[in-house]
C-alpha atoms as a PDB file:
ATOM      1  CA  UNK A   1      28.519  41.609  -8.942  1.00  0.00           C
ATOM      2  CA  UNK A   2      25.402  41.615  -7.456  1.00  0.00           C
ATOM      3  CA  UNK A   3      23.931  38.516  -8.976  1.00  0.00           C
ATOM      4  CA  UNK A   4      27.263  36.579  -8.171  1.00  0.00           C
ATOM      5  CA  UNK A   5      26.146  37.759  -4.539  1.00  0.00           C
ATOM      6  CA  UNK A   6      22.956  36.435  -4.412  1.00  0.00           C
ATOM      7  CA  UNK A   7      24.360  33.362  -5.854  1.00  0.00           C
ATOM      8  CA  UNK A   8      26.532  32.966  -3.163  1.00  0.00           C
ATOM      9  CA  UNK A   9      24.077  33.955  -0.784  1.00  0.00           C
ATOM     10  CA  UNK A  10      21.604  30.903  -1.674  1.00  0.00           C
ATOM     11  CA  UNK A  11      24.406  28.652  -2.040  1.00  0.00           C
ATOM     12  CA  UNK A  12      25.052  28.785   1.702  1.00  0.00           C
ATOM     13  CA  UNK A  13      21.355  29.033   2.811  1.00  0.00           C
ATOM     14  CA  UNK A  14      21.351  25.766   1.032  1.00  0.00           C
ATOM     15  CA  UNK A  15      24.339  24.423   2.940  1.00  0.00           C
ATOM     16  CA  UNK A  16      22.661  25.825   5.919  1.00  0.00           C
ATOM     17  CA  UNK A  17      19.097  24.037   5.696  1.00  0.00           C
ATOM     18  CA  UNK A  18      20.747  20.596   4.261  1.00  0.00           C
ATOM     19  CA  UNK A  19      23.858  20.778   7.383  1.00  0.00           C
ATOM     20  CA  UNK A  20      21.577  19.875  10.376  1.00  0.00           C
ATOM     21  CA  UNK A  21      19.522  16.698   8.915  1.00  0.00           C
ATOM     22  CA  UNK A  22      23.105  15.617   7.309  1.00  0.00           C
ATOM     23  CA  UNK A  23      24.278  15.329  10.616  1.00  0.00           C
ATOM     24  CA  UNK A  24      21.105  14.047  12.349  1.00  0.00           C
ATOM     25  CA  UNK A  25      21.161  11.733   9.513  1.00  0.00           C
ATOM     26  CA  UNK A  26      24.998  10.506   9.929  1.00  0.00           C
ATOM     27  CA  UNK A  27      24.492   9.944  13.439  1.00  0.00           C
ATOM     28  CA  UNK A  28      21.726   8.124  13.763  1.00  0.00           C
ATOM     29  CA  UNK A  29      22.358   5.922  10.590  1.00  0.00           C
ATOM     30  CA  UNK A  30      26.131   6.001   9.577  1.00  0.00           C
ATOM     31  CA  UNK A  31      27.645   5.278  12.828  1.00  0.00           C
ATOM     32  CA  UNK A  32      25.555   2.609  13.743  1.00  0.00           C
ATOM     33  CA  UNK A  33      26.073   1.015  10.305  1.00  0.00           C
ATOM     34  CA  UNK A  34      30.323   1.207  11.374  1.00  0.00           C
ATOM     35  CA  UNK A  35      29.627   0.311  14.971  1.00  0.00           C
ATOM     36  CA  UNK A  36      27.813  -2.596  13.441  1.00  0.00           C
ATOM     37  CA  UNK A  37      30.630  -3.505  11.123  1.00  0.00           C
ATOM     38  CA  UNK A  38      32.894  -3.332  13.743  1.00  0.00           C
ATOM     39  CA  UNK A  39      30.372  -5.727  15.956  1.00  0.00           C
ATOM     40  CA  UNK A  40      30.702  -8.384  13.017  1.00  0.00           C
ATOM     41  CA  UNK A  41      34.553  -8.597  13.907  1.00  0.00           C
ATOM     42  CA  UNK A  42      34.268  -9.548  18.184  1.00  0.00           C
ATOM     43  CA  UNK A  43      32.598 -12.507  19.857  1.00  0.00           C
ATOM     44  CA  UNK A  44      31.165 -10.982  22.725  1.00  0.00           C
ATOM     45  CA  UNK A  45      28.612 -12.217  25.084  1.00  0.00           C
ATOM     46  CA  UNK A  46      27.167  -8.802  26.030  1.00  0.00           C
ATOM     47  CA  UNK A  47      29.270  -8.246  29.621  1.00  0.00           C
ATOM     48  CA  UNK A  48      33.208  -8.523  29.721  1.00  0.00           C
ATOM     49  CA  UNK A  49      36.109  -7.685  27.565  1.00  0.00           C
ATOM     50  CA  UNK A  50      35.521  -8.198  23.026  1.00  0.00           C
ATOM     51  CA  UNK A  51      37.353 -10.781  21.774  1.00  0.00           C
ATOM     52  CA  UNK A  52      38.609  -9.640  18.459  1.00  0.00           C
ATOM     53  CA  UNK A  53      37.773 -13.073  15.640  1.00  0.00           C
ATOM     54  CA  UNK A  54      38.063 -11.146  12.044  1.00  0.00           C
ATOM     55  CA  UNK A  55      35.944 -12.744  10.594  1.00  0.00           C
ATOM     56  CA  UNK A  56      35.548 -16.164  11.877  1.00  0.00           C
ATOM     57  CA  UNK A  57      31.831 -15.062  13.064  1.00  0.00           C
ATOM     58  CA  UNK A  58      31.066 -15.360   9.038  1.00  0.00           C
ATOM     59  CA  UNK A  59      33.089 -18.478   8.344  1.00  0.00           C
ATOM     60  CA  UNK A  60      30.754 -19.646  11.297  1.00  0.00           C
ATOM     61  CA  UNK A  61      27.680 -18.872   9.947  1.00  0.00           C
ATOM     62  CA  UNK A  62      28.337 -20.634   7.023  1.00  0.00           C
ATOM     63  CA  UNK A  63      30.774 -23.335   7.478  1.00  0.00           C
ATOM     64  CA  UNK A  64      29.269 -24.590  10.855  1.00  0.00           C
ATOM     65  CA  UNK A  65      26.287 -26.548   9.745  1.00  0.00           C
ATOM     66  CA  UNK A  66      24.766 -26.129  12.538  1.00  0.00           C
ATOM     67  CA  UNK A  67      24.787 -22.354  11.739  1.00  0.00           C
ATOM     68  CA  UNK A  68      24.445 -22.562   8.305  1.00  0.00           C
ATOM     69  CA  UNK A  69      21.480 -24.987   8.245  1.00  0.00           C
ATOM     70  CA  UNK A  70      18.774 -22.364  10.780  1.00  0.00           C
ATOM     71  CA  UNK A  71      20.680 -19.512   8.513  1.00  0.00           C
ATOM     72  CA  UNK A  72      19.309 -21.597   5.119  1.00  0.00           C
ATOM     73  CA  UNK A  73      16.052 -22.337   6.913  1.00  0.00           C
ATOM     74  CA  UNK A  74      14.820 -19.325   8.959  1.00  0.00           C
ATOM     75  CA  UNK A  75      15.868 -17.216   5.146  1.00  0.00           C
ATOM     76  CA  UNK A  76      13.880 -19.400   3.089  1.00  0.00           C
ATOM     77  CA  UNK A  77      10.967 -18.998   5.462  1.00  0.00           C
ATOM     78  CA  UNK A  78      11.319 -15.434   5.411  1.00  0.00           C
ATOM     79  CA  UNK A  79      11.321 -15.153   1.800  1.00  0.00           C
ATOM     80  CA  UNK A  80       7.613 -17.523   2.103  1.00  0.00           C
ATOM     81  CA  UNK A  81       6.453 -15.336   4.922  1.00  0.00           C
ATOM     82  CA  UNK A  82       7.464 -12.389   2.836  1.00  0.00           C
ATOM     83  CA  UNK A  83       5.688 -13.803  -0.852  1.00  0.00           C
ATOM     84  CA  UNK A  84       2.358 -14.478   1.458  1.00  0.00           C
ATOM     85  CA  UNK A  85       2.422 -10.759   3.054  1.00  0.00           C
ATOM     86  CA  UNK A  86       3.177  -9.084  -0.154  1.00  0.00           C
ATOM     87  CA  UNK A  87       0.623 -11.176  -2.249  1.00  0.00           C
ATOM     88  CA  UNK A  88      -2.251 -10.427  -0.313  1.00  0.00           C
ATOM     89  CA  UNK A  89      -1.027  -6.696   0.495  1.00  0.00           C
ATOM     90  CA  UNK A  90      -1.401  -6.332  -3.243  1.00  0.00           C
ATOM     91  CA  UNK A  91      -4.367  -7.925  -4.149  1.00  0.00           C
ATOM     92  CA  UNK A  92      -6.601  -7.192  -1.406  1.00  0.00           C
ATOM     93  CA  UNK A  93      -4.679  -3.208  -1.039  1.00  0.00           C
ATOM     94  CA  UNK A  94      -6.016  -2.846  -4.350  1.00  0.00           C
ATOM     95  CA  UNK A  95      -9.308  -4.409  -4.111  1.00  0.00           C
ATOM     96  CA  UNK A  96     -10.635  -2.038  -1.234  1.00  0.00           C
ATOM     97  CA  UNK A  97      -8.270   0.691  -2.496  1.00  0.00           C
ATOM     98  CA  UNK A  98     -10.867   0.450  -5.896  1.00  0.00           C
ATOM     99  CA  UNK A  99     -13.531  -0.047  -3.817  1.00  0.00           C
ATOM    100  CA  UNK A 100     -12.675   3.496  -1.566  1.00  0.00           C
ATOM    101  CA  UNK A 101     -11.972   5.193  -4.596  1.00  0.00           C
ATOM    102  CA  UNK A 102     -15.846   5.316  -6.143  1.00  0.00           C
ATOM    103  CA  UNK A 103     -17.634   8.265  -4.740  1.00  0.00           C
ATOM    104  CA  UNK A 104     -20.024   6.179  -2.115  1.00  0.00           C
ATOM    105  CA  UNK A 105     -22.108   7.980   0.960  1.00  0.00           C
ATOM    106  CA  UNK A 106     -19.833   7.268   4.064  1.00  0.00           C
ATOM    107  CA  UNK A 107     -16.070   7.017   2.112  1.00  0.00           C
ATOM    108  CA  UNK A 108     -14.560   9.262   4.085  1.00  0.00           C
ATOM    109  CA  UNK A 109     -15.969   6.745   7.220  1.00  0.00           C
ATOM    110  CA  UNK A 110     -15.029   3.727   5.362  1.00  0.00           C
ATOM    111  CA  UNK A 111     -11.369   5.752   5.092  1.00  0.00           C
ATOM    112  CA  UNK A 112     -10.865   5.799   8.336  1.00  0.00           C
ATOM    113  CA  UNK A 113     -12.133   2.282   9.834  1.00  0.00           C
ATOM    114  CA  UNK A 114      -9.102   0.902   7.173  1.00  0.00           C
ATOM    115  CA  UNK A 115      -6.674   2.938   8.706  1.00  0.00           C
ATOM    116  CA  UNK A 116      -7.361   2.601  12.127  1.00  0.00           C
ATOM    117  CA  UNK A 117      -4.593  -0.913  12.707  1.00  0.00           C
ATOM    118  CA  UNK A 118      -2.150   0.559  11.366  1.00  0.00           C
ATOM    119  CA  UNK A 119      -0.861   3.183  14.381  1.00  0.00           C
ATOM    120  CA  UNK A 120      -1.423   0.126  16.598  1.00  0.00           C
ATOM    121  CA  UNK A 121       1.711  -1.462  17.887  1.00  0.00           C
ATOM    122  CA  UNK A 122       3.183  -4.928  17.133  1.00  0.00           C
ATOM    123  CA  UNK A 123       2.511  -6.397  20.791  1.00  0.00           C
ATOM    124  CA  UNK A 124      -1.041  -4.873  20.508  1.00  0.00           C
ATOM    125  CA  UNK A 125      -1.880  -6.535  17.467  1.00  0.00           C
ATOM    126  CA  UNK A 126       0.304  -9.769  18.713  1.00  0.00           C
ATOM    127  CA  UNK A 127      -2.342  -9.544  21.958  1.00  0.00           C
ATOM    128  CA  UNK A 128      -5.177  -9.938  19.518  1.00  0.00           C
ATOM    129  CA  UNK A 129      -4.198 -12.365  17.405  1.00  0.00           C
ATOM    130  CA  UNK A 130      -3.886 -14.565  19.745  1.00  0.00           C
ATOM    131  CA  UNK A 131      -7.069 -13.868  21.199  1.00  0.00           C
ATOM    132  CA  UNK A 132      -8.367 -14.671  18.030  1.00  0.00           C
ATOM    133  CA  UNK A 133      -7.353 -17.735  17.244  1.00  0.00           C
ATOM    134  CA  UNK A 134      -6.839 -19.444  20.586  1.00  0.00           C
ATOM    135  CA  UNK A 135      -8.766 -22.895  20.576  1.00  0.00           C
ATOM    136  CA  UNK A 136     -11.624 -21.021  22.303  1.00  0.00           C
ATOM    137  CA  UNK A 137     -11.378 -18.090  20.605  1.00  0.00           C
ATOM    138  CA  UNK A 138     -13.934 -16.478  17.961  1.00  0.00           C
ATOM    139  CA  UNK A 139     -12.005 -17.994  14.480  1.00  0.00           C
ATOM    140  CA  UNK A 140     -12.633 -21.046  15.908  1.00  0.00           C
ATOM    141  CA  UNK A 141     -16.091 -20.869  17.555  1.00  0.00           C
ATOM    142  CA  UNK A 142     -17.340 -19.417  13.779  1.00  0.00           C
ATOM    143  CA  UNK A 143     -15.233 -22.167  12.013  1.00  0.00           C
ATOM    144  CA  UNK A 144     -16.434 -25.489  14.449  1.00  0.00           C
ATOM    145  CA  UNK A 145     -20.299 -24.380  15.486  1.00  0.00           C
ATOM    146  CA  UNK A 146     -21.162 -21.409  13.095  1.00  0.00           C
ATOM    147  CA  UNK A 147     -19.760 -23.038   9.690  1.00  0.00           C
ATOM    148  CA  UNK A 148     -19.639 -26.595  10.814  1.00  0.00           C
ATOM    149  CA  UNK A 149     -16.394 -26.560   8.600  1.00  0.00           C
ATOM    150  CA  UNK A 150     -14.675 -28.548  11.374  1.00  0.00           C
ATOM    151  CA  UNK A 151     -14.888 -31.143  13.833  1.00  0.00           C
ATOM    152  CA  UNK A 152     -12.699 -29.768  16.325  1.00  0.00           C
ATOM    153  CA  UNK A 153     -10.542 -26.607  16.807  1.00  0.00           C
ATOM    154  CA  UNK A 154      -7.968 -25.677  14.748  1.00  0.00           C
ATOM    155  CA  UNK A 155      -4.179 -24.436  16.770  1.00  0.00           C
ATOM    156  CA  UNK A 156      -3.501 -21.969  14.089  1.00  0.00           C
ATOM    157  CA  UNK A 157      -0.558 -21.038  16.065  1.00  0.00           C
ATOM    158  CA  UNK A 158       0.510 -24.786  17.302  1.00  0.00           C
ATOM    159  CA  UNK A 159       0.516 -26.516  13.388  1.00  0.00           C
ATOM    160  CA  UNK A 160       4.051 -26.135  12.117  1.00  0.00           C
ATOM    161  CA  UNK A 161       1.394 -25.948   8.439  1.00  0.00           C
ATOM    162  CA  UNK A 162      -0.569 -22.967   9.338  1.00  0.00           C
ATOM    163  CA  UNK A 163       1.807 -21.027  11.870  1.00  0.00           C
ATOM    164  CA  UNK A 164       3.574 -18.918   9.722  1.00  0.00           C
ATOM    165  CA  UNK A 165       0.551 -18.369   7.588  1.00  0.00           C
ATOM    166  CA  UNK A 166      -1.551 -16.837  10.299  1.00  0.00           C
ATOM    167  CA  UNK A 167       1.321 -14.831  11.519  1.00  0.00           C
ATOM    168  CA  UNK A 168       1.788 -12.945   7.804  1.00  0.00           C
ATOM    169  CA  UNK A 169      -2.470 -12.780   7.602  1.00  0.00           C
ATOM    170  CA  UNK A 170      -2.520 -10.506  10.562  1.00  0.00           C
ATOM    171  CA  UNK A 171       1.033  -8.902   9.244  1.00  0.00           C
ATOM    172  CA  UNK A 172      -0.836  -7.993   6.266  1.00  0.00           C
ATOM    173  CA  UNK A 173      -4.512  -7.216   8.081  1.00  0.00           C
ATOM    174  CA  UNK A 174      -1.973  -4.455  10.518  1.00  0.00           C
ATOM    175  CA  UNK A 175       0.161  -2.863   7.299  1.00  0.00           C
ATOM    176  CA  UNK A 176      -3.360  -3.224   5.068  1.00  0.00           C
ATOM    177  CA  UNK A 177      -4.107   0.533   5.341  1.00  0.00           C
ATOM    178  CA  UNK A 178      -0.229   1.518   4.199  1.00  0.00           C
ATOM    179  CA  UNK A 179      -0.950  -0.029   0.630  1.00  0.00           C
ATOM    180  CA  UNK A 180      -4.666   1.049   0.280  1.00  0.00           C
ATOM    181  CA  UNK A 181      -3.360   4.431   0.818  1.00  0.00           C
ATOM    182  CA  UNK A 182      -0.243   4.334  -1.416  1.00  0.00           C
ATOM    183  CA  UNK A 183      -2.334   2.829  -4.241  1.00  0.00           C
ATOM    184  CA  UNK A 184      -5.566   4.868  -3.614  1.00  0.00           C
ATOM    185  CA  UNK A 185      -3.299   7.816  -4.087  1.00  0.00           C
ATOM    186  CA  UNK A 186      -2.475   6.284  -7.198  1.00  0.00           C
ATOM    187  CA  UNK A 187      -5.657   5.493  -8.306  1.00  0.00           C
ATOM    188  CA  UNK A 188      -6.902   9.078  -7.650  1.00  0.00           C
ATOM    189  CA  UNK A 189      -3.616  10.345  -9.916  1.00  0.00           C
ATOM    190  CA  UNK A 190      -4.955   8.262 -12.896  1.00  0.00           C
ATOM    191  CA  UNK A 191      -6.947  11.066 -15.620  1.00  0.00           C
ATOM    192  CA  UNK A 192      -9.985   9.959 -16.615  1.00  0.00           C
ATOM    193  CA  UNK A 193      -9.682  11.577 -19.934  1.00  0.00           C
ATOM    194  CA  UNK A 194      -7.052   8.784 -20.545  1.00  0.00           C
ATOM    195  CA  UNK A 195      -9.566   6.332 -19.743  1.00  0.00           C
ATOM    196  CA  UNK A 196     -12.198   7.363 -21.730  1.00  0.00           C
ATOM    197  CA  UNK A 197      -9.727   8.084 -24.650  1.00  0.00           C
ATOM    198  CA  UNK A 198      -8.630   4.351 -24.314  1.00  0.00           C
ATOM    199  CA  UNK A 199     -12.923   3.195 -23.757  1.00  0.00           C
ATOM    200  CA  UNK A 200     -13.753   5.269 -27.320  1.00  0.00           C
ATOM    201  CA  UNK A 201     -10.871   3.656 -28.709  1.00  0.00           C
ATOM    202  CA  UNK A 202     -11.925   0.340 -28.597  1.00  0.00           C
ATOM    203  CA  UNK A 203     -10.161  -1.219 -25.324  1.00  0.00           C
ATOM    204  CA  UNK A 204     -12.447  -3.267 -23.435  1.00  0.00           C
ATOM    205  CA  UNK A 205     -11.841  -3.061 -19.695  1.00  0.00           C
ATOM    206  CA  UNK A 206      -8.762  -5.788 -19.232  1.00  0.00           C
ATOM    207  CA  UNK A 207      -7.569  -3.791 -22.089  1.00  0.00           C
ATOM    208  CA  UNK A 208      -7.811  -0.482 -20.309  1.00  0.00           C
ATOM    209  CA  UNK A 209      -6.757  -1.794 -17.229  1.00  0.00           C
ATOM    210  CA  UNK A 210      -3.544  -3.510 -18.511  1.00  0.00           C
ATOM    211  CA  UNK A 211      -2.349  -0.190 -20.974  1.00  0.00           C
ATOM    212  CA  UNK A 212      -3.937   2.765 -18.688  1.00  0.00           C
ATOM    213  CA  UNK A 213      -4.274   2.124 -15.199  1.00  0.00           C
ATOM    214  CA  UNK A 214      -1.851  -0.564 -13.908  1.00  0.00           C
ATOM    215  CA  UNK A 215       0.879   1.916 -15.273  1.00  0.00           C
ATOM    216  CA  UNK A 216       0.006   4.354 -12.922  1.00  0.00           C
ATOM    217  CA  UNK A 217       0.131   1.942  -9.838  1.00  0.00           C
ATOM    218  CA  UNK A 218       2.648   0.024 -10.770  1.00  0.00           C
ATOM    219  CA  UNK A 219       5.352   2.417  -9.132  1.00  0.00           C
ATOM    220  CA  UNK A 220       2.504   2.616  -6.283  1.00  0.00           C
ATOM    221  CA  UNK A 221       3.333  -1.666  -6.013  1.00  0.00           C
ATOM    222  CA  UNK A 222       7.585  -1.420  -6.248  1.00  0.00           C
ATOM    223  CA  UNK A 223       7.318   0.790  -3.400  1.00  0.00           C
ATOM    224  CA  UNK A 224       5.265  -0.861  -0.851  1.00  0.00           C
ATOM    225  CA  UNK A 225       7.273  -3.842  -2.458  1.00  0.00           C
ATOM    226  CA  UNK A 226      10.465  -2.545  -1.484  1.00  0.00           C
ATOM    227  CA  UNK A 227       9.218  -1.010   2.087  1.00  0.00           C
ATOM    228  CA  UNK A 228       7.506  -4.242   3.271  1.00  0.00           C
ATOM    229  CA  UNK A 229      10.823  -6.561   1.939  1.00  0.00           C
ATOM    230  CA  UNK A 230      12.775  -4.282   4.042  1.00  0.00           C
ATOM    231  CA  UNK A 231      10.582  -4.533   6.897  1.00  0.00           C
ATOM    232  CA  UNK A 232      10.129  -7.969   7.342  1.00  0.00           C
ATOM    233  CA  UNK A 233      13.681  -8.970   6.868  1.00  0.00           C
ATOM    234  CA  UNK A 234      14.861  -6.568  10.020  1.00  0.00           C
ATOM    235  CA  UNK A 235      11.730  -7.335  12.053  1.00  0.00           C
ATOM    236  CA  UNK A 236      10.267 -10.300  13.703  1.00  0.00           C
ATOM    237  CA  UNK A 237       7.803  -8.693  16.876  1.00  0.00           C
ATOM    238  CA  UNK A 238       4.918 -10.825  15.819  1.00  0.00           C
ATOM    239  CA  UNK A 239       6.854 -13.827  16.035  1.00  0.00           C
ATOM    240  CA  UNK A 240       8.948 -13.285  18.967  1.00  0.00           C
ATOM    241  CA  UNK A 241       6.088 -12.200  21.531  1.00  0.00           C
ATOM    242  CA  UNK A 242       3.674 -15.041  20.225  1.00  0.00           C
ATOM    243  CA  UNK A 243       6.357 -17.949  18.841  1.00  0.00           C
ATOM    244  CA  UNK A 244       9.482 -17.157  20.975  1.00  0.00           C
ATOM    245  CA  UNK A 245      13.269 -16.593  19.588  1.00  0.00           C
ATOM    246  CA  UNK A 246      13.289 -20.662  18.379  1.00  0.00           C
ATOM    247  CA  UNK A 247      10.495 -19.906  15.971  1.00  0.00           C
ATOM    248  CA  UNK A 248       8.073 -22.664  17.483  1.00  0.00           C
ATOM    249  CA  UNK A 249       6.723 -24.763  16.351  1.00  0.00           C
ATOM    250  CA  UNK A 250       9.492 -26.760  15.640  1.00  0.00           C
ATOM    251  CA  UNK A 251      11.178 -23.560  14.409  1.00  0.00           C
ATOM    252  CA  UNK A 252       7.986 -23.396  11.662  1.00  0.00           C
ATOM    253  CA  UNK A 253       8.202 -19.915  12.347  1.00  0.00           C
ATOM    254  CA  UNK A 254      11.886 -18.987  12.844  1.00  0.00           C
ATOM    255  CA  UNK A 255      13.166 -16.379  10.531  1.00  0.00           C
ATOM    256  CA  UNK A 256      15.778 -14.361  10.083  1.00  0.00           C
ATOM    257  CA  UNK A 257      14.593 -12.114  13.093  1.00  0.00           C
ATOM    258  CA  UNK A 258      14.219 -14.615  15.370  1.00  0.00           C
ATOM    259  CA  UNK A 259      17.589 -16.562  14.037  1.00  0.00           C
ATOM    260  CA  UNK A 260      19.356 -13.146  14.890  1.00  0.00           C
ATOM    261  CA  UNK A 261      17.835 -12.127  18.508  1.00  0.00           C
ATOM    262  CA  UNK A 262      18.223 -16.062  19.303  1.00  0.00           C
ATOM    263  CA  UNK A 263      21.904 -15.261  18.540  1.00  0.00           C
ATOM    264  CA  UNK A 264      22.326 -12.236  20.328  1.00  0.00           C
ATOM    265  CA  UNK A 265      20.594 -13.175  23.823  1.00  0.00           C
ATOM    266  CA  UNK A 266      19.985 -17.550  23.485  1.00  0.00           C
ATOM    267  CA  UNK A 267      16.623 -18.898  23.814  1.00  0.00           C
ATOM    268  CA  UNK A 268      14.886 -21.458  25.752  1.00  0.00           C
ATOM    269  CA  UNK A 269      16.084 -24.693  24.006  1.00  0.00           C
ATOM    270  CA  UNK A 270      19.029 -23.296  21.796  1.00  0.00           C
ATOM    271  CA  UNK A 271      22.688 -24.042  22.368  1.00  0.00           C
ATOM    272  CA  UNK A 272      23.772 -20.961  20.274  1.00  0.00           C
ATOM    273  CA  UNK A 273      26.204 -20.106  21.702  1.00  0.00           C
ATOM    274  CA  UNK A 274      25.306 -16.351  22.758  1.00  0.00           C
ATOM    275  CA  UNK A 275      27.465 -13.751  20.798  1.00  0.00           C
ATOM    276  CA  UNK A 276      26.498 -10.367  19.680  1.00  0.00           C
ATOM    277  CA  UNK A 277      29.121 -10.799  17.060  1.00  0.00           C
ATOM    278  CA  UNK A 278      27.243 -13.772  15.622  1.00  0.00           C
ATOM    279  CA  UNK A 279      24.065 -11.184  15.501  1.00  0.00           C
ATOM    280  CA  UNK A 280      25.822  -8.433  14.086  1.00  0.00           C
ATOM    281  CA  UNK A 281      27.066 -10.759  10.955  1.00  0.00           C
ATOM    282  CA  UNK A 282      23.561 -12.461  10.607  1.00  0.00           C
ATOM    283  CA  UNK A 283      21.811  -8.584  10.576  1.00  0.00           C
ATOM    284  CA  UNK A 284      24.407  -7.742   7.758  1.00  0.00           C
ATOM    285  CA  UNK A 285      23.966 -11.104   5.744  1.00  0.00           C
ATOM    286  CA  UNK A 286      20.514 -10.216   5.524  1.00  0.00           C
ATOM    287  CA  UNK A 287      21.148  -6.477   4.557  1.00  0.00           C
ATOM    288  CA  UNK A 288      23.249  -7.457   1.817  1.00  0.00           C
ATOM    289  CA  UNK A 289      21.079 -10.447   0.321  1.00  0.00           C
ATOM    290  CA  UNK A 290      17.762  -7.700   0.090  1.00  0.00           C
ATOM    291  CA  UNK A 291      20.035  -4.727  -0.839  1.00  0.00           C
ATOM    292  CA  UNK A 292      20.264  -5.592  -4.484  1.00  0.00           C
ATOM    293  CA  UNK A 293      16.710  -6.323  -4.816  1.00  0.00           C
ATOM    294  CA  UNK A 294      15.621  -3.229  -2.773  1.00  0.00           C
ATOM    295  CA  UNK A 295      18.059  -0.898  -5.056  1.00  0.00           C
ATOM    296  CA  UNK A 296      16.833  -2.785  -8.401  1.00  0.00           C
ATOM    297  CA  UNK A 297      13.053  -2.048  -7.696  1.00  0.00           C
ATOM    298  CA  UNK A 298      13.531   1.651  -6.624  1.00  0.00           C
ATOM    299  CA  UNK A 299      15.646   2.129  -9.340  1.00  0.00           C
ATOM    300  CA  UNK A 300      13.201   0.719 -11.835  1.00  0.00           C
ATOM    301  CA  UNK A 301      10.474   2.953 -10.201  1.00  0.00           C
ATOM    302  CA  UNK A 302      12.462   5.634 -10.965  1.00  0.00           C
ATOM    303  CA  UNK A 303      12.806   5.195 -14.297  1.00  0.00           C
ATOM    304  CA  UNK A 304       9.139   4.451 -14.351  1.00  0.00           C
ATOM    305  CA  UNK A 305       8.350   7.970 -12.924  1.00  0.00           C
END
């Protein structure tokens, strides 16, 4: 009788402890998800009365052409923005992540200089980009009288070719310290009995690298994978505070972001027509075209763990 008390007991300290961030939790992400579903079905222009459309707002977006054409665009240059900041998050997360891991005077130091963008925010670091590579501004001073690489300055920001790439360099430079930390974490997990196991074995270091280590970080990599993909779908600050909602330019840098705040409150040269119904349907088009990837990589890493 006693036991089946206690049982009882913890049961509902259980339901206790989990009630509150159930409900913090439903609020702040459940209801927004209907109130968004709900926003899909209107065409409204932020002040008056909702015009109820079903879903016309989706036929729209991909009948119109002139919808469906910035949709196809601004998501394909997502998904390039998104390869370049995930390619060099990996590599170069890794790289220094090795390098912090070897037992060096002045780690701990080296630690925290890594970390130190990454609490900035996304107008801070937008602010020094540009100061950066403005015509007169230190890239291009090193690149046109220090290397003598070129003849004149380079607009970094103003060549539909390198736009988008400079935007996901600093991207990665600002997020930099999230993957050295996830995989240095990783790193540190790996037991160097198993490495010395595989070394007396035979296994030269690709060998060892490729059957001991990479196993361990390779959950490490689906995460910030899966994080950053999320991220830079449902987040364009760098691009609207330095490119503006079209994505200049020449929409070079528009993606899905931009295409969705140009939707919900126009931009300077747009004839969108302005519809927070529109921007609703565009933020759940994108939800749904990541989700599967998103829930196929954690549920790999999962299975991995």
């Amino acid at each position: 009788m006693a036991k089946t008390s206690y049982k009882t007991k913890a049961k509902w300290q259980r339901v206790a402890l989990l009630t509150p961030g159930a409900l913090l939790y439903g609020i702040f992400n459940f209801l927004p998800l209907l109130g968004l579903l709900a926003l899909c079905l209107v065409d409204w222009p932020g002040i008056g009365p909702m015009k109820f459309v079903g879903l016309d707002n989706f036929l729209q977006l991909f009948g119109n052409p002139f919808y469906r054409d910035q949709l196809i665009k601004a998501f394909g240059q997502n998904l390039i923005f998104f390869a370049i900041i995930i390619g060099a998050m990996l590599v170069f997360g890794t790289f220094l992540a090795l390098l912090l891991s070897f037992r060096t005077w002045g780690r701990n130091f080296y630690r925290s200089i890594f970390f130190l963008p990454y609490p900035l925010a996304g107008a801070a670091v937008a602010f020094l980009l540009e100061l950066i590579v403005r015509t007169k501004g230190p890239l291009n001073v090193l690149i046109v009288q220090g290397l003598h690489l070129s003849g004149k300055p380079i607009g970094f920001l103003g060549d539909p070719l390198l736009a988008l790439p400079t935007l996901a360099a600093f991207y990665s430079w600002h997020r930099m310290s999230f993957a050295i930390i996830l995989i240095l974490s990783a790193i540190v997990a790996v037991r160097v009995h198993l490495i010395e196991a595989a070394m007396l074995d035979g296994a030269n270091r690709r060998q060892t690298l490729r059957a001991v280590v990479f196993p361990v970080l390779a959950p490490a990599f689906i995460l910030i994978v899966v994080i950053v993909m999320v991220d830079v779908f449902n987040n364009a600050d760098y691009t609207l505070l330095l490119m503006g909602p079209e994505g200049a330019p020449a929409r070079a840098t528009d993606i899905m972001g931009t295409f969705l705040f140009r939707s919900a409150f126009g931009g300077a040269a747009t004839s969108v027509n302005v519809n927070f119904g529109m921007s609703a349907a565009i933020g759940l088009v994108t939800a749904v075209a990541i989700l599967p990837a998103a829930i196929f990589l954690a549920l790999r890493n999962l299975r991995k763990d």
